[in-house]
PDB file of C-alpha atoms in Angstrom:
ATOM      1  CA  UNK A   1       0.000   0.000   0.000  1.00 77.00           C
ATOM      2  CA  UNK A   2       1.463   3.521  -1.141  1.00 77.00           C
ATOM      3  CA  UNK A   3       3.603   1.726  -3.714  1.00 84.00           C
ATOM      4  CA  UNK A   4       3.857   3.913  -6.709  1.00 88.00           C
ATOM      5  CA  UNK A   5       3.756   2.526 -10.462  1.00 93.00           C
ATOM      6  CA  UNK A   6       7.000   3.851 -12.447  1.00 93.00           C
ATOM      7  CA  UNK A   7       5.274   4.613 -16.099  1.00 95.00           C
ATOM      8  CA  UNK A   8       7.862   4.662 -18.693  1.00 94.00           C
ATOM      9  CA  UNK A   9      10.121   2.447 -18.097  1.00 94.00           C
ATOM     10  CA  UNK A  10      11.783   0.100 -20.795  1.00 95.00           C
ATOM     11  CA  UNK A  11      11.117  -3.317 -20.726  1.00 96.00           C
ATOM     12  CA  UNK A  12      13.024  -6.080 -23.135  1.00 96.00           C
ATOM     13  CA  UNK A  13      12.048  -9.592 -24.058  1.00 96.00           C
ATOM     14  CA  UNK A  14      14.553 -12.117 -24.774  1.00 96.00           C
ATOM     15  CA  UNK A  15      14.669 -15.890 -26.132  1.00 95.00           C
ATOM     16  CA  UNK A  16      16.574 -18.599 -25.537  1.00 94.00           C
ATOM     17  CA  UNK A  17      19.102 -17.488 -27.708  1.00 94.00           C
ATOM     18  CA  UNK A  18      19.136 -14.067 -26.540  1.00 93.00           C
ATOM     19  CA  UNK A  19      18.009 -12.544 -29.464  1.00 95.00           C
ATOM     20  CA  UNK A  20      15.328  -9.265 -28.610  1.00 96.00           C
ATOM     21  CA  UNK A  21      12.136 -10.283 -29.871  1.00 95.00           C
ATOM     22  CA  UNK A  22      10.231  -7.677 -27.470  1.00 95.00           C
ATOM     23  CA  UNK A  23      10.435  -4.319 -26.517  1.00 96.00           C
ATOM     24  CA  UNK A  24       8.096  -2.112 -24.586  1.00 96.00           C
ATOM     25  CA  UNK A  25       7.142   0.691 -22.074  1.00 96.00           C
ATOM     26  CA  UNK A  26       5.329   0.259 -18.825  1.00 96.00           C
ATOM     27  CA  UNK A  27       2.167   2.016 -18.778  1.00 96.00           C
ATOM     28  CA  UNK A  28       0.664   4.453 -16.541  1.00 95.00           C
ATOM     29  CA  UNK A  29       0.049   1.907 -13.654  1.00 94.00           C
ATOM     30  CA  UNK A  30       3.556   0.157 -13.989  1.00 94.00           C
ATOM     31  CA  UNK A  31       2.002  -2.697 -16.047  1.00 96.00           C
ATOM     32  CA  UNK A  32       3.552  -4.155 -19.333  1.00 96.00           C
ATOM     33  CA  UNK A  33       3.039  -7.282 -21.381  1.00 96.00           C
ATOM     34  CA  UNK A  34       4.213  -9.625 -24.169  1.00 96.00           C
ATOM     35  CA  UNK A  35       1.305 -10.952 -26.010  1.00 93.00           C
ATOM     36  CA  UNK A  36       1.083 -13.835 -28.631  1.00 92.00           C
ATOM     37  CA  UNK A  37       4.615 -15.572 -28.171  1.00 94.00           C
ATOM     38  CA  UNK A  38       5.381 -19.405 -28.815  1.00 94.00           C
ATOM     39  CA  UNK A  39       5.879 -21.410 -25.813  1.00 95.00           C
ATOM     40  CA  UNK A  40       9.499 -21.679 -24.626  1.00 95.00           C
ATOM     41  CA  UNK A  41      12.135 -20.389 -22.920  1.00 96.00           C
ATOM     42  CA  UNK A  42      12.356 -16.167 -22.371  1.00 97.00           C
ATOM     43  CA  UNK A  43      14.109 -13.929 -20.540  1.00 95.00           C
ATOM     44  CA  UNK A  44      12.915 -10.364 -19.827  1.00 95.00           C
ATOM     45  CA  UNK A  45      15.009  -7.149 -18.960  1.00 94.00           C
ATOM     46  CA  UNK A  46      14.243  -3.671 -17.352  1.00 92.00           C
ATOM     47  CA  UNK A  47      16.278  -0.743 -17.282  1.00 88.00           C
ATOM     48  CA  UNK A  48      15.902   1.516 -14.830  1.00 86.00           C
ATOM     49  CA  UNK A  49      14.928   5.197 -15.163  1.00 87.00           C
ATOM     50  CA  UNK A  50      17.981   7.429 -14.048  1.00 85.00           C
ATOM     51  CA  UNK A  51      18.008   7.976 -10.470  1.00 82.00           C
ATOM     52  CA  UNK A  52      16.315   4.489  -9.557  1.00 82.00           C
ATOM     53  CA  UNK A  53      17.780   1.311  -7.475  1.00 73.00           C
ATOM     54  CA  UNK A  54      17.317  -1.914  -8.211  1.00 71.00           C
ATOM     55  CA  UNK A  55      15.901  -4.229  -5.640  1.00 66.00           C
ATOM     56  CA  UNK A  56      15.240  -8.151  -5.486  1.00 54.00           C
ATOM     57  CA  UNK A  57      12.036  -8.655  -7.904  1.00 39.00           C
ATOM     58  CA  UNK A  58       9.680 -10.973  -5.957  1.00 42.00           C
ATOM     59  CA  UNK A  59      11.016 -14.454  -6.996  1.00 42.00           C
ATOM     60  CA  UNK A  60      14.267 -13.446  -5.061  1.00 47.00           C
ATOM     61  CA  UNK A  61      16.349 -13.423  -8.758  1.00 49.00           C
ATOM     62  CA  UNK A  62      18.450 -10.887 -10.883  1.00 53.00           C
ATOM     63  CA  UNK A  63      17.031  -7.661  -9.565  1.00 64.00           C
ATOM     64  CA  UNK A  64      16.810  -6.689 -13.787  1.00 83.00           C
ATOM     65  CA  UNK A  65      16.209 -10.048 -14.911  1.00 88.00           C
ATOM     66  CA  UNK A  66      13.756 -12.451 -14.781  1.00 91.00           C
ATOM     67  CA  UNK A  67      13.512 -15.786 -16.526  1.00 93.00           C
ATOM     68  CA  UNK A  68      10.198 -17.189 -17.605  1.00 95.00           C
ATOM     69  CA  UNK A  69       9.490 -20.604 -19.383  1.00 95.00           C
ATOM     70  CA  UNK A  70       5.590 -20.500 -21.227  1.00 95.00           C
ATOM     71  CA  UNK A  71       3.797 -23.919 -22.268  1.00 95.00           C
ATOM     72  CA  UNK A  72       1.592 -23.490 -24.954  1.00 94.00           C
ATOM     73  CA  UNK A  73      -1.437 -21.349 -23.994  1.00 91.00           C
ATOM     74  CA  UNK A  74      -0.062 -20.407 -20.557  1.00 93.00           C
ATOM     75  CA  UNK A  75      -0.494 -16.645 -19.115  1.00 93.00           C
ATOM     76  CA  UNK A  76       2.602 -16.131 -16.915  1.00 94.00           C
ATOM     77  CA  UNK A  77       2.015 -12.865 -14.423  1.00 91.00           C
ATOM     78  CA  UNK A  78       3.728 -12.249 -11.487  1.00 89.00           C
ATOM     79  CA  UNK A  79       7.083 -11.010 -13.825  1.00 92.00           C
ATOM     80  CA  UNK A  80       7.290  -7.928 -11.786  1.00 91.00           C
ATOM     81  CA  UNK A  81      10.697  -5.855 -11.066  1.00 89.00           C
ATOM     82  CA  UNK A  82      11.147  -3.294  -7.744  1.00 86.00           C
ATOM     83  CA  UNK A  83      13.080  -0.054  -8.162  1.00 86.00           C
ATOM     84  CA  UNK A  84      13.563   2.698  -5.376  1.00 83.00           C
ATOM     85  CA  UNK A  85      14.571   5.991  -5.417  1.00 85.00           C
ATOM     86  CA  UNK A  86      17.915   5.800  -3.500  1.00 86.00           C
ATOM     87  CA  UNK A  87      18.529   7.823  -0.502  1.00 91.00           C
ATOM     88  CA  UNK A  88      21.602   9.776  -0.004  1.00 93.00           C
ATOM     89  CA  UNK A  89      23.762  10.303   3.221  1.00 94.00           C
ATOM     90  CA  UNK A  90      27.150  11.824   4.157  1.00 94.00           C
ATOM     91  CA  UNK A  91      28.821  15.247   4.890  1.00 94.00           C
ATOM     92  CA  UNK A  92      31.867  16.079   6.506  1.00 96.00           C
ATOM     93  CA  UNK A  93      34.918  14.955   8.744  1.00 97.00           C
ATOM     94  CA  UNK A  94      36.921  18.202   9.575  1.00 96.00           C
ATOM     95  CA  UNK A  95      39.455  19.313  12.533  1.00 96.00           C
ATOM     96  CA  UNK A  96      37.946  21.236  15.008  1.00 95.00           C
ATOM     97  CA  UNK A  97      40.920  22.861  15.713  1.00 93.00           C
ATOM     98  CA  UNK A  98      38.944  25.038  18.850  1.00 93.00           C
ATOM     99  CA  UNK A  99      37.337  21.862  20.391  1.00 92.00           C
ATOM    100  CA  UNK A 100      33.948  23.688  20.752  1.00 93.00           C
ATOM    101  CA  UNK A 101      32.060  21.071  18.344  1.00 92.00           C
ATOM    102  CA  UNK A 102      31.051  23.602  15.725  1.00 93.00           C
ATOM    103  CA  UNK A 103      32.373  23.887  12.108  1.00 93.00           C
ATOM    104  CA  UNK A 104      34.126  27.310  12.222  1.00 92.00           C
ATOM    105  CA  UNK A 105      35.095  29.441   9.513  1.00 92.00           C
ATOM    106  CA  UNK A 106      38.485  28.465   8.332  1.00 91.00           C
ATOM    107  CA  UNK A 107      38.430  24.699   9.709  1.00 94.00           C
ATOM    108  CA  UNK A 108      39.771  22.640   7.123  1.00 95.00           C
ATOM    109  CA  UNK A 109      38.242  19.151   6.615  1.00 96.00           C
ATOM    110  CA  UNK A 110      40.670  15.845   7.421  1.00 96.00           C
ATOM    111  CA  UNK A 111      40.983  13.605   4.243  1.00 97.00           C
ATOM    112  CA  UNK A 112      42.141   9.582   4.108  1.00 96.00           C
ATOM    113  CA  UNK A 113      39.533   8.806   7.240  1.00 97.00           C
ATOM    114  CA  UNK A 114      37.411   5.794   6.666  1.00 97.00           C
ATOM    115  CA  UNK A 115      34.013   5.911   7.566  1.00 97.00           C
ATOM    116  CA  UNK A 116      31.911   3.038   7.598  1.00 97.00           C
ATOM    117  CA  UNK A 117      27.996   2.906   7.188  1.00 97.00           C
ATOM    118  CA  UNK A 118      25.744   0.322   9.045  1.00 96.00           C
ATOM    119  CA  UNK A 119      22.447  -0.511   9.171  1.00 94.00           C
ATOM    120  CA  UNK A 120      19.829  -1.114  11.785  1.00 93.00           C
ATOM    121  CA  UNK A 121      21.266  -4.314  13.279  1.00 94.00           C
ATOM    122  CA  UNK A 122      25.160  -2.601  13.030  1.00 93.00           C
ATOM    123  CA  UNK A 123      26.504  -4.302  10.157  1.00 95.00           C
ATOM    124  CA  UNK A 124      29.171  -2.205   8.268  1.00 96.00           C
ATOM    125  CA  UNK A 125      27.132  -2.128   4.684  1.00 94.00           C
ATOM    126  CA  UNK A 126      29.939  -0.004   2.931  1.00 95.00           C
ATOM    127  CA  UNK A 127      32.537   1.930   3.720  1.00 97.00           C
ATOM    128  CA  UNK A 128      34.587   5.077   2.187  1.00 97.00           C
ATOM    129  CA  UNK A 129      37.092   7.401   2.670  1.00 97.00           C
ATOM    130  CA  UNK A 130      37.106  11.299   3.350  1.00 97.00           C
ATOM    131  CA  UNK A 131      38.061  13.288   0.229  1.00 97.00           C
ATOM    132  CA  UNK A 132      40.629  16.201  -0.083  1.00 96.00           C
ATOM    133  CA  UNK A 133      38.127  18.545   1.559  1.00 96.00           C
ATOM    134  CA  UNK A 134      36.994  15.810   3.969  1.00 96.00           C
ATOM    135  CA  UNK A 135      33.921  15.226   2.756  1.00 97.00           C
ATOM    136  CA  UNK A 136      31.955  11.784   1.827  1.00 97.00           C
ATOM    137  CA  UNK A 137      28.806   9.979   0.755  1.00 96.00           C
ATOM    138  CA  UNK A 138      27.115   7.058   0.483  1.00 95.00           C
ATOM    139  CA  UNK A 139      24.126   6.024  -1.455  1.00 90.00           C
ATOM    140  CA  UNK A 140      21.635   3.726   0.264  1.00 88.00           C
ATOM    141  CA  UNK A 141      17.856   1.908  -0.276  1.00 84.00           C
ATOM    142  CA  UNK A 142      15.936   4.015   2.148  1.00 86.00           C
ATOM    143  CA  UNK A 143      16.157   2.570   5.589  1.00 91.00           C
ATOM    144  CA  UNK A 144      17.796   3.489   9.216  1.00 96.00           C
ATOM    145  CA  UNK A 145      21.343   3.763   8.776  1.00 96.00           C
ATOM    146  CA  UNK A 146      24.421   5.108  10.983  1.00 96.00           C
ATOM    147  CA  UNK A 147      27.783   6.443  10.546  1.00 97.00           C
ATOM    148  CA  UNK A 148      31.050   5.031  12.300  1.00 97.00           C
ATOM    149  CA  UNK A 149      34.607   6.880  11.429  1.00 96.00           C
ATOM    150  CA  UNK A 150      37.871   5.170  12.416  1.00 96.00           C
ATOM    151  CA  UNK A 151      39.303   8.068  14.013  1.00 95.00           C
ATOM    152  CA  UNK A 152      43.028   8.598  12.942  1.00 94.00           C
ATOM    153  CA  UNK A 153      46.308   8.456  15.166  1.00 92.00           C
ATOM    154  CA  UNK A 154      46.652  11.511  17.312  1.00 91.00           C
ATOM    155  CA  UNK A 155      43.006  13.091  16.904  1.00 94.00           C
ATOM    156  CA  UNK A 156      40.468  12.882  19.498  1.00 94.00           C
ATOM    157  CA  UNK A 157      36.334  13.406  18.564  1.00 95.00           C
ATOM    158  CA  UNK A 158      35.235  16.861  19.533  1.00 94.00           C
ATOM    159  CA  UNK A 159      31.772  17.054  21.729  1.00 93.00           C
ATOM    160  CA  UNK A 160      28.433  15.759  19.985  1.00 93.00           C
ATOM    161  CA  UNK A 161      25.512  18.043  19.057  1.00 91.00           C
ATOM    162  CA  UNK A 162      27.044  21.185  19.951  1.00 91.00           C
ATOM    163  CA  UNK A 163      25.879  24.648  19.081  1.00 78.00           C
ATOM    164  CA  UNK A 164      22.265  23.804  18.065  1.00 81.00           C
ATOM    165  CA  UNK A 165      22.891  23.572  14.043  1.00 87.00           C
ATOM    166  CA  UNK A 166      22.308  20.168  12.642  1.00 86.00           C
ATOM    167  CA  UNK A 167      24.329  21.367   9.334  1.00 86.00           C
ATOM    168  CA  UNK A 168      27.818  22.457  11.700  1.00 89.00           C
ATOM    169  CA  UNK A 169      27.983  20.786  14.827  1.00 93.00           C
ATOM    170  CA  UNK A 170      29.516  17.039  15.044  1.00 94.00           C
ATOM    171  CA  UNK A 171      27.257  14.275  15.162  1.00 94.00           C
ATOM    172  CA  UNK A 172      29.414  11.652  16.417  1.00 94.00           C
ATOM    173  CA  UNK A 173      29.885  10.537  19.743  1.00 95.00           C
ATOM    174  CA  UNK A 174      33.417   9.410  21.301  1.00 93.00           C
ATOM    175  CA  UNK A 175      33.235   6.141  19.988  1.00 93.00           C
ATOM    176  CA  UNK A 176      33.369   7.818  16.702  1.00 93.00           C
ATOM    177  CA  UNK A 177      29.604   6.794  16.405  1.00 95.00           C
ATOM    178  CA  UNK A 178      26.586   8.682  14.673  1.00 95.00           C
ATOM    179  CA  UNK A 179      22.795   7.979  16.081  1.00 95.00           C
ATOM    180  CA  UNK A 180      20.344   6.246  14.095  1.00 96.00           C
ATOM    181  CA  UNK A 181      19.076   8.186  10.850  1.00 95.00           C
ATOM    182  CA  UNK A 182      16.277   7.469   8.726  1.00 95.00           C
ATOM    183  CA  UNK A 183      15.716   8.088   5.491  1.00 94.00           C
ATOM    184  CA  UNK A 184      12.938   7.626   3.031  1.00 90.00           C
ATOM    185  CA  UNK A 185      12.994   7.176  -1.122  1.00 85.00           C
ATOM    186  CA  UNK A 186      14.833  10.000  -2.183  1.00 87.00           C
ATOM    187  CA  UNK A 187      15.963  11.900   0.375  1.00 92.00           C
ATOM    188  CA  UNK A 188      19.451  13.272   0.927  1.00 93.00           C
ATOM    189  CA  UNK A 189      20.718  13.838   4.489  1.00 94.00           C
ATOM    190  CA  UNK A 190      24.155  15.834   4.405  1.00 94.00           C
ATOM    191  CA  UNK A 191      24.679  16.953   7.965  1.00 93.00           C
ATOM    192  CA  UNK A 192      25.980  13.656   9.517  1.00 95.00           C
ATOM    193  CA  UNK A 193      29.463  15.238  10.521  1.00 95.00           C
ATOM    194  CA  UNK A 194      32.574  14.516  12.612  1.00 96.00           C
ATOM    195  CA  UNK A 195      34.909  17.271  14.266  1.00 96.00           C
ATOM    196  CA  UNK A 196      38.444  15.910  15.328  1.00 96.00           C
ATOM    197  CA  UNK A 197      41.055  17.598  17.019  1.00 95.00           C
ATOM    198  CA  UNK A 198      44.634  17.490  18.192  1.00 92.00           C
ATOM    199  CA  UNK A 199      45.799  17.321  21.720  1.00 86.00           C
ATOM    200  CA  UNK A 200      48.139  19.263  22.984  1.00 85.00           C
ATOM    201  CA  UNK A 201      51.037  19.265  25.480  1.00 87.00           C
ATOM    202  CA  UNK A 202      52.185  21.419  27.812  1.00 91.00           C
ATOM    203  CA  UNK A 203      55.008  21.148  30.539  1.00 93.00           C
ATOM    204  CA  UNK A 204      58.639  20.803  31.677  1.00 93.00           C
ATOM    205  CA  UNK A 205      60.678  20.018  34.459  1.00 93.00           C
TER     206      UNK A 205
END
């Protein structure tokens, strides 16, 4: 329920041999079909619109592909493929080089840090690196998802939720961990950040 249809879609038919003998469109209400064919063995084919994931049609198989075998006279339904919109999450890792948890002007970000995203049960699901402005991204089904970084040598995670601004405090706690975020089809979520800074020393004799 609250499923939309995806009209427009391409939609390829396939025999045995792999020779096209089918093409079509899905139709206002998602549906397509193949009509008068010989019994045998087929294979069809979608290609997603741009922007769409691909997830597990219903008989568990190639998320694109699905095979079908007809008998003479048979109707075969049920050939149906599952595309999302993919969510988007990410931001920033940057050196707080104040240690007051917000993203000041002039804070550089911190590139080469892996970050790790994991789902709801805490399995890492993919994991990156910061860029040269110490930024990063992941694309994702929609879900609950959070964000782990592997905090370098000789940096320590600034405080969590400081400053009241989603989009420049730090997000993660001192276990380098991010709380639970969920996202729906097609929404983007850039303020999961991470502040790091340096200790110092001070002393003699």
């Amino acid at each position: 329920s609250g499923d939309t249809p995806i009209a427009g879609v391409t939609v390829v038919l396939k025999d045995s041999a792999g020779n096209v003998v089918g093409t079509t469109t899905t139709d206002a209400n998602g549906n397509y079909a193949f009509n008068n064919l010989p019994a045998g063995s087929y294979t069809v084919l979608e290609s997603n619109k741009p922007g769409y994931l691909d997830v597990n049609d219903i008989d568990g198989g190639n998320p694109n592909s699905i095979a079908v075998n007809l008998n003479p006279g048979q109707i075969s339904s049920g050939n149906d493929f599952v595309d999302e919109l993919p969510a988007t999450l990410g931001d920033r890792v940057w050196e707080d080089k104040n240690a007051n948890g917000v993203q000041d002007a002039g804070e550089s970000g911190i590139q080469g840090v892996t970050v790790q995203l994991k789902d709801n049960t805490g399995t890492v699901v993919q994991t990156t690196t910061t860029d040269i402005n110490g930024n990063y991204g992941f694309e994702v089904e929609p879900g609950t998802y959070s964000v782990a970084i592997v905090t370098p040598g000789g940096y320590v995670v600034t405080g969590q939720d400081l400053g009241g601004n989603e989009a420049t405090d730090s997000d993660i706690n001192a276990a380098g961990q991010s709380a639970p975020v969920t996202l729906a089809a097609g929404q983007n979520n850039p303020n999961v950040d991470a502040g790091l800074y340096q200790l110092a020393e001070l002393g003699d004799r």
